[in-house]
XYZ file of C-alpha atoms in Angstrom:
668
model
C 2.394 -0.683 -16.923
C 4.023 -2.523 -19.794
C 1.450 -4.710 -21.579
C 2.426 -8.207 -23.050
C -0.486 -10.731 -22.586
C -0.174 -14.169 -20.307
C -1.233 -10.157 -23.151
C 4.532 2.436 -18.103
C 18.078 9.533 -17.247
C 19.781 11.896 -17.057
C 17.938 15.129 -16.744
C 18.572 17.825 -19.404
C 19.990 21.052 -18.390
C 16.822 23.077 -18.673
C 15.650 23.434 -15.131
C 15.834 26.586 -13.132
C 17.530 25.857 -9.629
C 15.251 26.753 -6.844
C 16.877 28.439 -3.924
C 17.326 26.598 -0.781
C 14.392 26.451 1.390
C 14.989 28.395 4.493
C 11.627 27.930 6.335
C 9.556 24.853 6.750
C 7.300 24.210 3.826
C 3.624 23.862 4.649
C 2.184 20.333 3.591
C -0.295 20.349 0.909
C -3.996 19.380 1.454
C -3.987 15.754 2.620
C -0.361 15.955 3.679
C 1.361 15.512 7.065
C 2.778 18.864 8.377
C 4.834 17.045 10.791
C 7.009 15.464 8.243
C 9.615 17.373 6.015
C 9.557 16.519 2.287
C 13.299 16.036 2.392
C 12.740 13.061 4.868
C 9.648 11.364 3.526
C 8.050 13.023 0.598
C 5.198 10.570 0.240
C 4.067 11.275 3.834
C 4.675 14.893 3.304
C 2.084 14.724 0.507
C -0.120 12.006 1.540
C 0.400 11.220 5.269
C -2.567 13.242 6.785
C -4.862 11.571 4.364
C -3.598 8.241 5.385
C -4.008 8.770 9.096
C -7.771 9.771 8.737
C -8.819 7.393 6.055
C -10.040 3.814 6.686
C -10.203 1.286 3.787
C -13.860 0.301 3.208
C -14.660 -3.237 4.015
C -15.414 -4.253 0.536
C -12.177 -3.004 -0.975
C -8.535 -4.493 -0.925
C -7.108 -0.889 -1.182
C -8.163 2.629 -1.280
C -6.549 5.704 -2.877
C -6.365 7.960 -5.933
C -6.373 4.932 -8.422
C -9.308 3.124 -6.635
C -11.338 6.160 -6.069
C -11.187 7.110 -9.793
C -11.964 3.453 -10.623
C -14.871 3.554 -8.436
C -16.180 6.818 -10.194
C -15.744 5.041 -13.437
C -17.779 2.128 -12.125
C -20.539 4.526 -10.839
C -20.534 6.149 -14.382
C -20.820 2.801 -15.999
C -23.446 1.724 -13.629
C -25.772 4.589 -14.622
C -25.276 3.968 -18.292
C -25.932 0.154 -17.670
C -29.056 0.937 -15.725
C -30.357 3.066 -18.431
C -29.454 0.490 -21.104
C -31.245 -2.149 -19.062
C -34.478 -0.241 -19.133
C -34.496 1.824 -22.425
C -32.011 0.595 -24.815
C -31.470 3.035 -27.583
C -29.871 0.453 -30.007
C -28.784 -3.132 -30.239
C -25.424 -2.601 -28.698
C -27.024 -0.863 -25.634
C -29.456 -3.706 -25.414
C -26.680 -6.258 -25.490
C -24.783 -4.582 -22.500
C -28.160 -3.850 -20.642
C -29.383 -7.386 -20.910
C -25.990 -8.806 -19.752
C -25.979 -6.555 -16.716
C -29.729 -7.223 -15.876
C -29.062 -10.922 -15.900
C -26.225 -10.428 -13.347
C -28.493 -8.291 -11.231
C -31.189 -10.929 -11.183
C -30.031 -12.735 -8.118
C -33.494 -14.513 -7.973
C -33.008 -16.042 -11.180
C -29.305 -16.976 -10.400
C -30.406 -18.697 -7.250
C -33.124 -20.683 -8.738
C -30.881 -21.804 -11.613
C -28.097 -22.976 -9.099
C -25.746 -25.240 -10.627
C -28.018 -26.174 -13.599
C -26.271 -24.016 -16.161
C -22.994 -25.927 -15.650
C -24.566 -29.377 -15.817
C -23.156 -29.848 -19.359
C -19.783 -28.695 -18.489
C -19.735 -31.131 -15.335
C -21.277 -34.139 -17.465
C -18.313 -33.655 -19.970
C -15.797 -33.773 -17.218
C -17.388 -36.957 -15.715
C -17.506 -38.678 -19.102
C -13.639 -38.419 -19.605
C -11.992 -41.837 -20.504
C -8.287 -41.215 -20.987
C -5.596 -38.634 -21.305
C -6.636 -37.652 -24.895
C -10.079 -36.733 -23.532
C -8.337 -34.789 -20.633
C -6.321 -32.793 -23.207
C -9.232 -31.926 -25.272
C -11.175 -30.821 -22.178
C -8.243 -28.662 -21.122
C -8.820 -26.926 -24.384
C -12.577 -26.629 -23.932
C -12.254 -24.981 -20.457
C -10.169 -22.348 -22.132
C -13.080 -21.399 -24.278
C -15.314 -21.343 -21.204
C -13.280 -18.710 -19.482
C -11.146 -21.086 -17.232
C -7.556 -22.125 -17.622
C -5.797 -25.438 -16.819
C -2.068 -26.179 -16.799
C -1.811 -24.808 -20.345
C -3.142 -21.455 -21.167
C -3.550 -20.718 -24.943
C -4.141 -17.302 -26.377
C -3.452 -15.241 -29.426
C -1.237 -12.261 -29.858
C 1.243 -11.016 -32.420
C 4.313 -13.274 -33.231
C 7.150 -11.389 -31.443
C 9.646 -12.247 -34.430
C 6.857 -11.352 -36.975
C 4.557 -8.658 -35.197
C 2.347 -8.087 -38.093
C 1.027 -11.695 -37.872
C -0.853 -13.386 -35.113
C 0.537 -16.458 -33.518
C -0.875 -18.871 -30.658
C 0.936 -18.853 -27.523
C 1.052 -21.608 -24.975
C 1.853 -20.564 -21.421
C 1.965 -22.157 -17.901
C -1.199 -21.734 -15.858
C -3.736 -23.721 -13.790
C -3.358 -22.635 -10.365
C -6.258 -21.962 -8.062
C -4.521 -19.697 -5.752
C -2.584 -16.356 -7.131
C 0.946 -17.525 -7.519
C 3.138 -20.535 -7.104
C 4.616 -18.944 -3.869
C 1.215 -19.679 -2.155
C 1.794 -23.330 -2.658
C 5.677 -23.449 -1.993
C 6.388 -20.835 0.841
C 7.167 -22.416 4.127
C 5.794 -21.173 7.560
C 2.711 -21.360 9.441
C 0.903 -18.568 7.680
C 1.383 -20.160 4.346
C 0.341 -23.497 5.660
C -2.894 -22.258 7.126
C -3.878 -20.551 3.834
C -3.236 -23.811 1.921
C -5.423 -25.560 4.474
C -8.049 -22.827 3.955
C -7.933 -23.297 0.152
C -8.344 -27.146 0.654
C -11.301 -26.449 2.853
C -12.711 -24.019 0.230
C -12.438 -26.557 -2.513
C -14.146 -29.241 -0.085
C -17.114 -26.840 0.367
C -17.638 -26.303 -3.499
C -17.291 -29.929 -4.002
C -19.899 -30.561 -1.280
C -22.295 -28.027 -2.668
C -21.979 -29.605 -5.937
C -22.820 -33.001 -4.692
C -19.290 -34.572 -5.468
C -18.803 -37.878 -3.592
C -15.661 -37.724 -1.435
C -15.496 -33.940 -1.510
C -12.617 -33.728 0.831
C -10.540 -36.486 -0.843
C -11.182 -34.675 -4.320
C -10.106 -31.295 -2.906
C -7.018 -32.787 -1.379
C -6.034 -34.409 -4.762
C -6.592 -31.182 -6.435
C -4.311 -29.308 -4.074
C -1.652 -31.846 -4.361
C -1.895 -31.655 -8.242
C -1.703 -27.778 -8.084
C 1.389 -28.107 -5.921
C 3.141 -30.434 -8.342
C 2.453 -27.785 -10.998
C 3.661 -24.921 -8.802
C 7.090 -26.767 -8.207
C 7.905 -26.863 -11.929
C 6.522 -23.417 -12.950
C 8.781 -20.431 -13.601
C 8.757 -17.549 -11.233
C 7.416 -14.266 -12.361
C 10.810 -12.867 -12.447
C 11.901 -15.547 -14.889
C 8.776 -14.827 -17.118
C 9.936 -11.227 -17.401
C 12.624 -12.366 -19.965
C 11.121 -11.897 -23.530
C 13.909 -13.766 -25.174
C 13.663 -16.911 -23.007
C 9.978 -17.056 -23.172
C 9.833 -17.091 -26.931
C 10.100 -20.675 -28.168
C 8.187 -21.375 -31.331
C 7.457 -25.004 -31.934
C 5.969 -26.308 -35.365
C 2.993 -28.695 -34.966
C 4.946 -31.534 -36.433
C 7.451 -31.063 -33.604
C 5.044 -30.911 -30.578
C 5.441 -34.570 -29.865
C 9.183 -34.705 -30.021
C 9.751 -31.439 -28.162
C 7.270 -32.149 -25.401
C 6.553 -35.848 -25.527
C 3.894 -37.932 -23.793
C 1.069 -35.594 -24.097
C -1.675 -35.693 -26.930
C -1.129 -32.114 -28.127
C -3.531 -32.408 -31.265
C -6.365 -33.041 -28.940
C -5.499 -29.992 -26.919
C -5.288 -27.920 -30.131
C -8.816 -29.342 -31.207
C -10.179 -28.280 -27.869
C -9.107 -24.791 -28.275
C -9.893 -24.602 -31.921
C -6.444 -23.828 -33.271
C -6.317 -23.639 -37.101
C -4.942 -26.640 -38.880
C -1.080 -26.906 -39.281
C -0.522 -23.958 -37.076
C 2.327 -24.192 -34.379
C 2.515 -22.466 -30.986
C 5.127 -20.165 -29.251
C 5.659 -21.922 -25.872
C 6.553 -19.629 -23.079
C 8.303 -21.919 -20.390
C 10.112 -24.837 -22.166
C 11.223 -26.665 -18.776
C 7.783 -26.382 -17.273
C 6.073 -27.905 -20.480
C 8.584 -30.852 -20.235
C 7.739 -31.250 -16.667
C 4.056 -30.975 -17.233
C 3.839 -33.731 -19.904
C 5.576 -36.075 -17.402
C 3.096 -35.006 -14.702
C 0.117 -35.298 -16.935
C 1.003 -38.898 -17.945
C 1.340 -40.131 -14.330
C -1.627 -38.208 -12.924
C -4.728 -40.607 -12.463
C -7.760 -39.905 -14.315
C -9.759 -39.581 -11.030
C -7.250 -36.630 -10.033
C -7.675 -35.040 -13.536
C -11.485 -35.013 -13.097
C -11.204 -33.466 -9.436
C -8.959 -30.826 -10.661
C -11.056 -29.994 -13.732
C -14.200 -29.680 -11.687
C -12.490 -27.496 -9.226
C -11.279 -25.208 -12.026
C -14.894 -24.864 -13.325
C -16.569 -24.396 -9.734
C -14.111 -21.852 -8.512
C -14.447 -19.845 -11.762
C -18.290 -19.559 -11.320
C -18.610 -19.910 -7.635
C -19.738 -16.149 -7.429
C -22.758 -16.812 -9.775
C -24.295 -19.995 -8.346
C -26.423 -18.958 -5.352
C -26.147 -17.578 -1.894
C -24.118 -20.630 -0.377
C -21.689 -20.542 -3.218
C -21.171 -16.760 -3.056
C -20.672 -17.101 0.765
C -17.941 -19.633 0.360
C -16.330 -17.702 -2.428
C -16.223 -14.531 -0.261
C -14.967 -16.322 2.798
C -11.936 -17.613 1.097
C -11.124 -15.588 -2.073
C -12.226 -12.233 -0.748
C -11.638 -12.458 2.794
C -8.611 -14.561 3.346
C -6.591 -13.928 0.007
C -7.456 -10.266 -0.263
C -8.508 -9.302 3.235
C -11.839 -7.893 2.595
C -14.277 -7.648 5.529
C -17.505 -6.940 3.716
C -18.870 -8.583 0.546
C -18.944 -6.090 -2.331
C -22.436 -4.920 -3.412
C -23.978 -6.921 -6.259
C -23.939 -3.816 -8.582
C -20.342 -3.406 -8.371
C -19.614 -6.928 -9.393
C -22.255 -6.737 -12.041
C -20.615 -3.549 -13.562
C -17.137 -5.127 -13.269
C -18.177 -8.316 -14.974
C -20.228 -6.652 -17.686
C -17.401 -4.104 -18.538
C -14.917 -6.934 -18.686
C -17.007 -9.348 -20.929
C -18.431 -6.692 -23.206
C -15.677 -4.154 -22.748
C -16.046 -2.327 -26.229
C -19.722 -2.333 -25.900
C -19.659 -0.577 -22.626
C -16.754 1.502 -23.693
C -18.649 2.749 -26.819
C -21.495 4.219 -24.712
C -19.040 5.493 -21.911
C -16.966 7.727 -24.178
C -20.081 9.512 -25.463
C -21.002 10.518 -22.202
C -17.562 10.926 -20.282
C -14.850 11.940 -22.773
C -14.331 15.167 -24.759
C -12.316 16.117 -27.737
C -10.761 18.998 -25.662
C -9.392 16.531 -23.200
C -7.909 14.464 -25.918
C -6.358 17.231 -27.559
C -4.579 18.650 -24.294
C -3.396 15.208 -23.351
C -1.885 14.646 -26.925
C -0.056 17.961 -26.623
C 1.579 16.723 -23.478
C 2.409 13.312 -25.132
C 4.110 15.138 -28.049
C 5.957 17.556 -25.791
C 7.241 14.372 -23.936
C 8.217 12.702 -27.331
C 10.305 15.986 -27.880
C 12.104 15.580 -24.752
C 12.963 11.940 -25.110
C 14.218 12.708 -28.706
C 16.465 15.305 -27.367
C 17.686 13.157 -24.498
C 18.443 10.147 -26.592
C 20.455 12.463 -28.968
C 22.745 13.620 -26.133
C 22.868 10.412 -23.841
C 26.465 10.060 -22.857
C 26.634 6.465 -22.238
C 25.175 5.145 -25.572
C 27.214 4.631 -28.772
C 25.983 5.965 -32.181
C 24.877 2.612 -33.614
C 22.456 1.982 -30.797
C 21.461 5.633 -30.521
C 20.280 5.337 -34.177
C 18.153 2.570 -33.420
C 16.730 3.921 -30.324
C 15.643 7.226 -32.162
C 14.182 5.099 -34.920
C 12.025 3.429 -32.393
C 10.999 6.557 -30.794
C 9.947 7.861 -34.326
C 7.705 4.927 -34.865
C 6.094 5.253 -31.459
C 2.194 4.813 -31.963
C -0.130 6.980 -29.671
C -3.632 5.949 -28.718
C -5.667 8.273 -26.457
C -9.391 7.908 -25.243
C -10.833 5.098 -27.260
C -10.474 2.958 -30.363
C -10.973 4.415 -33.778
C -12.927 1.241 -34.690
C -15.510 -0.729 -32.571
C -15.682 -4.471 -33.464
C -19.073 -5.108 -32.034
C -20.444 -8.567 -31.143
C -22.105 -9.868 -34.345
C -23.734 -13.255 -33.544
C -23.476 -13.117 -29.696
C -26.498 -14.113 -27.916
C -27.401 -12.571 -24.382
C -30.387 -13.665 -22.594
C -31.975 -11.959 -19.440
C -32.200 -14.484 -16.552
C -29.259 -16.582 -17.881
C -26.176 -15.040 -16.195
C -23.893 -18.029 -16.527
C -25.044 -19.048 -20.020
C -24.264 -15.324 -20.939
C -20.825 -15.544 -19.579
C -20.074 -18.923 -21.122
C -21.246 -17.650 -24.406
C -19.447 -14.383 -24.316
C -16.158 -16.135 -23.333
C -16.532 -18.643 -26.325
C -17.350 -15.764 -28.655
C -14.325 -13.889 -27.700
C -11.927 -16.682 -27.511
C -13.009 -18.087 -31.045
C -12.916 -14.569 -32.571
C -9.279 -14.232 -31.396
C -8.429 -17.848 -32.494
C -9.966 -17.297 -35.970
C -7.212 -14.514 -36.397
C -4.311 -16.854 -35.533
C -1.944 -16.983 -38.442
C -3.554 -13.825 -40.173
C -2.663 -10.253 -39.998
C -2.610 -8.207 -36.739
C -5.153 -5.524 -36.451
C -3.254 -2.689 -34.882
C -6.293 -0.583 -34.325
C -7.265 -2.954 -31.520
C -6.912 -2.037 -27.844
C -6.121 -4.268 -24.951
C -7.849 -1.983 -22.473
C -11.426 -0.640 -22.501
C -12.033 3.112 -22.465
C -13.553 2.926 -19.030
C -10.482 1.322 -17.537
C -8.376 3.549 -15.086
C -5.030 2.518 -16.355
C -2.629 2.869 -19.125
C -0.033 0.489 -20.898
C 2.768 0.149 -23.439
C 2.629 -2.616 -26.006
C 6.058 -3.616 -27.095
C 4.632 -5.716 -30.148
C 2.973 -2.679 -31.490
C 5.373 -0.074 -30.016
C 2.401 2.016 -28.853
C 1.397 3.852 -25.557
C -2.345 3.702 -24.833
C -4.330 5.911 -22.370
C -8.054 4.976 -21.930
C -10.522 7.869 -21.332
C -11.179 6.964 -17.741
C -7.570 7.835 -16.562
C -7.725 11.305 -18.081
C -9.604 12.796 -15.196
C -8.600 14.178 -11.767
C -6.340 13.465 -9.982
C -4.254 12.304 -13.004
C -5.448 14.939 -15.398
C -7.258 18.133 -14.221
C -7.735 20.954 -16.819
C -8.631 23.255 -13.899
C -5.013 22.808 -12.381
C -1.880 24.386 -13.921
C 0.638 22.716 -16.137
C 3.067 21.915 -13.381
C 0.639 19.759 -11.599
C -0.690 18.034 -14.670
C 2.812 17.263 -15.821
C 3.631 15.768 -12.669
C 0.440 13.590 -12.516
C -0.536 12.601 -16.107
C 2.718 13.583 -17.605
C 4.622 11.324 -15.359
C 2.227 8.566 -16.157
C 2.659 9.385 -20.034
C 6.504 9.389 -19.480
C 6.127 6.040 -17.764
C 4.461 4.316 -20.409
C 6.953 5.802 -23.014
C 9.833 4.612 -20.881
C 8.729 0.877 -21.151
C 10.017 0.992 -24.637
C 13.408 1.227 -23.153
C 13.068 -0.804 -19.882
C 14.676 -4.134 -19.254
C 11.958 -5.941 -21.339
C 10.840 -3.205 -23.936
C 14.324 -2.698 -24.950
C 14.487 -6.061 -26.680
C 11.938 -5.079 -29.230
C 12.581 -2.629 -32.018
C 10.510 0.216 -33.521
C 8.196 -2.215 -35.610
C 7.524 -4.364 -32.515
C 9.914 -7.225 -33.487
C 11.931 -9.147 -30.876
C 15.552 -8.629 -31.925
C 18.787 -7.498 -30.382
C 19.523 -4.158 -31.693
C 22.016 -3.104 -28.930
C 25.695 -2.924 -29.104
C 27.266 -4.968 -26.414
C 28.844 -2.104 -24.743
C 25.447 -0.337 -24.568
C 23.664 -3.666 -23.152
C 26.551 -3.758 -20.506
C 26.080 -0.120 -19.509
C 22.322 -0.579 -19.253
C 22.503 -3.615 -17.331
C 24.969 -2.084 -14.863
C 22.577 0.830 -14.322
C 19.638 -1.376 -13.958
C 21.399 -3.516 -11.437
C 21.892 -0.511 -9.049
C 17.956 0.111 -9.173
C 17.492 -3.508 -8.407
C 19.783 -3.196 -5.360
C 17.973 -0.051 -4.204
C 14.412 -1.615 -4.304
C 15.454 -4.884 -2.787
C 16.064 -2.901 0.482
C 12.598 -1.912 0.878
C 10.557 -3.751 3.384
C 6.806 -2.683 3.222
C 5.730 -5.752 5.467
C 7.851 -6.738 8.251
C 10.111 -9.721 6.896
C 8.939 -9.060 3.325
C 10.969 -7.162 0.802
C 10.253 -5.651 -2.583
C 11.663 -7.910 -5.423
C 13.831 -5.454 -7.194
C 14.344 -7.700 -10.121
C 10.563 -8.549 -10.500
C 9.758 -4.655 -10.290
C 12.605 -3.547 -12.367
C 10.692 -2.612 -15.488
C 8.071 -0.605 -13.589
C 10.717 1.077 -11.542
C 12.839 2.115 -14.479
C 9.471 3.510 -15.958
C 8.652 5.361 -12.888
C 12.116 6.930 -12.521
C 12.584 7.761 -16.131
C 8.883 8.855 -16.511
C 9.187 11.559 -13.736
C 12.680 12.740 -14.997
C 11.387 13.103 -18.577
C 8.074 14.663 -17.503
C 9.820 17.321 -15.353
C 11.891 18.339 -18.389
C 8.778 18.447 -20.583
C 7.108 20.696 -18.080
C 10.160 23.043 -18.312
C 9.874 22.639 -21.992
C 6.289 23.691 -21.992
C 7.136 26.960 -20.191
C 8.746 28.096 -23.440
C 11.168 30.498 -21.625
C 8.407 32.063 -19.311
C 9.301 32.013 -15.643
C 7.474 29.487 -13.543
C 4.767 30.837 -11.202
C 4.293 30.358 -7.507
C 0.783 28.997 -6.605
C -0.488 28.441 -2.938
C 3.253 28.974 -1.909
C 4.714 26.323 -3.944
C 6.965 26.747 -6.988
C 6.198 25.276 -10.297
C 8.678 22.432 -9.583
C 7.253 21.681 -6.054
C 3.740 21.504 -7.476
C 5.050 19.050 -10.232
C 6.407 16.659 -7.533
C 3.296 17.230 -5.366
C 1.156 16.246 -8.394
C 3.261 13.129 -8.987
C 3.101 11.877 -5.250
C -0.743 12.580 -4.948
C -1.704 10.012 -7.682
C 0.006 7.260 -5.585
C -1.815 8.147 -2.603
C -3.274 4.731 -1.255
C -3.812 2.356 1.688
C -3.653 -1.403 1.211
C -4.787 -4.256 3.305
C -2.068 -6.583 4.514
C -3.345 -9.761 2.702
C -3.617 -7.979 -0.460
C -0.176 -6.145 0.053
C 1.338 -9.643 0.412
C -0.263 -10.826 -2.767
C 1.112 -7.837 -4.595
C 4.625 -8.195 -3.247
C 4.468 -11.797 -4.708
C 2.909 -11.177 -7.899
C 2.670 -7.679 -8.966
C 5.569 -6.150 -11.062
C 4.862 -2.611 -9.585
C 6.463 -1.543 -6.265
C 4.178 -0.592 -3.271
C 2.858 2.933 -3.765
C 4.979 4.551 -1.029
C 8.335 3.323 -2.840
C 7.013 4.260 -6.179
C 7.276 8.018 -4.785
C 10.176 8.193 -2.344
C 12.177 5.386 -4.358
C 11.976 7.561 -7.446
C 12.510 11.280 -6.042
C 15.612 10.255 -4.133
C 17.257 9.694 -7.528
C 15.818 12.793 -9.271
C 18.303 15.721 -9.379
C 15.503 18.281 -9.926
C 13.807 17.137 -6.700
C 16.964 18.037 -4.740
C 16.748 21.535 -6.446
C 12.981 21.955 -5.706
C 13.115 21.095 -2.123
C 16.682 22.020 -1.253
C 17.854 18.689 0.028
C 21.217 18.471 1.780
C 23.436 15.764 3.342
C 21.594 14.554 6.557
C 18.115 14.636 5.070
C 16.681 11.000 4.887
C 16.056 11.239 1.253
C 19.382 12.555 0.179
C 21.901 10.565 -1.792
C 25.241 11.902 -2.902
C 25.311 12.561 -6.662
C 27.255 9.549 -7.247
C 25.012 7.347 -5.557
C 21.744 8.595 -7.495
C 20.599 6.003 -10.019
C 19.973 7.343 -13.527
C 19.110 4.413 -15.900
C 18.195 6.797 -18.701
């Protein structure tokens, strides 16, 4: 994935062409023997597993990613249980106490709404729009977010200096589509959301609970109408709009921005980078005409929905029935330990990570992964040097960016710790509030100052990876460097198809439709010659058109423009990883294992990591909001364009995955 906060070609002529396949190829373990790889490669590799696998009731999806993530959670649970009983040091005691407070459901139930009374009283006491503006800043510190989200990250035009960013936010449902989409299904979900807010208001003893819920939904719908789509938000040039503090009132008049800045604790005289100018202009007008009573109803709903899972059995049930069941499609409530592990791992990510890597990551694994990374860098370099459609001026810049690429594997070199953070057993909500304030204030204190490029945006125990364009870096946490993504017991062909394609994916984000706008230092600037930009956009448009045709849910298509960056990275990552595998052979002939050639094992390894099943409700949410395509399309949508796949499996005209050479999309 490409990481930028609210903050993963043409094949080189190195492959050996495999002979056409005369006899049907047996499906790998977990595959469907009744499907030909030339017709549906995803099903050939994963279809048997899909047929016999049921998604557990407490999960939204199930597959390679979720199974490894579940193993990571179990590993973290074991170390948290240990830390909660016999802490070896202050760091272990901190994470152990936090986890223990979340597992103490009796204390949570006894406390009920009491830990939030101060926050609720502050909302009740608001007198005017200035008070509202400051409160919108205060809830940022508490871990919620109103119509304006504030956060700190490197300035995109000065990537070594931290800036404050303001972005659209504040919806209670996952995306503006949930408020605006017509149809009975969408209307029923909006009605259910209003009912959920009514329940929370009633549990909190709010008078006119239904009326306040209705006012909140109407206000959020007004926000949704003026928000940018997720596709529009992917444009890094249009979303970079710095506004000096002195110009806030002139550029976005009618809102007390100074009070908001005071609420979030912005350093004096510092301006902000605004993400969506038209939204901010519409928001200021909406804010001015919104009655104070509606503001209070809305702010209460943001607070209550944020903490509903930690307020007692009635609150947990209401949260499950709407958020988990209707939005995500779960049938069973997740066990308390899983929620506690996830929350602790999120709120005290480095504290947990520091203990995790001591027990679950080895220097040998890091060294082997780094060798794959450096091999891939060599392939990318050779490819850029010979890319036919790129002019010398742009090629020089592209190679310079590759030369400056930074690689992070496993865990951070430095742990920041949590000096001064107070964690108390028996005070789950108080702990979350204090941890949120601690982290937010620490970030805000760095605004205007130098960027610490040793920082990570994911914890070591996270099963994922990312490319950060502002640091021009690829990052691979320890938890993803395990089977099926990386398995030292399996051969190079498989590992290059699995973790190699993931590494290639993240490297490719440096040159996707977003990443290409940043140079080797991480600066947002146009380093492309017009002819090269035109050639790139033409190739990318063909990929958009391809993915627009996919219909994973009847009547609902993949958004090829929203998913373009990830689709480019998938395609380029596989193409480059295959060449890197050939390069790793160093002239040695590829071996046949279990009846499969090396190239066939490469593609099987690639397809296996995207093995998954997803609940319909969650699949709909992903189609609306996720920049990644569905897992099936991440396999078949890619291999149909990769020349090496045709060679490995002997594709010919008439096969369902076959495309004429001229129709195959090669962005890089």
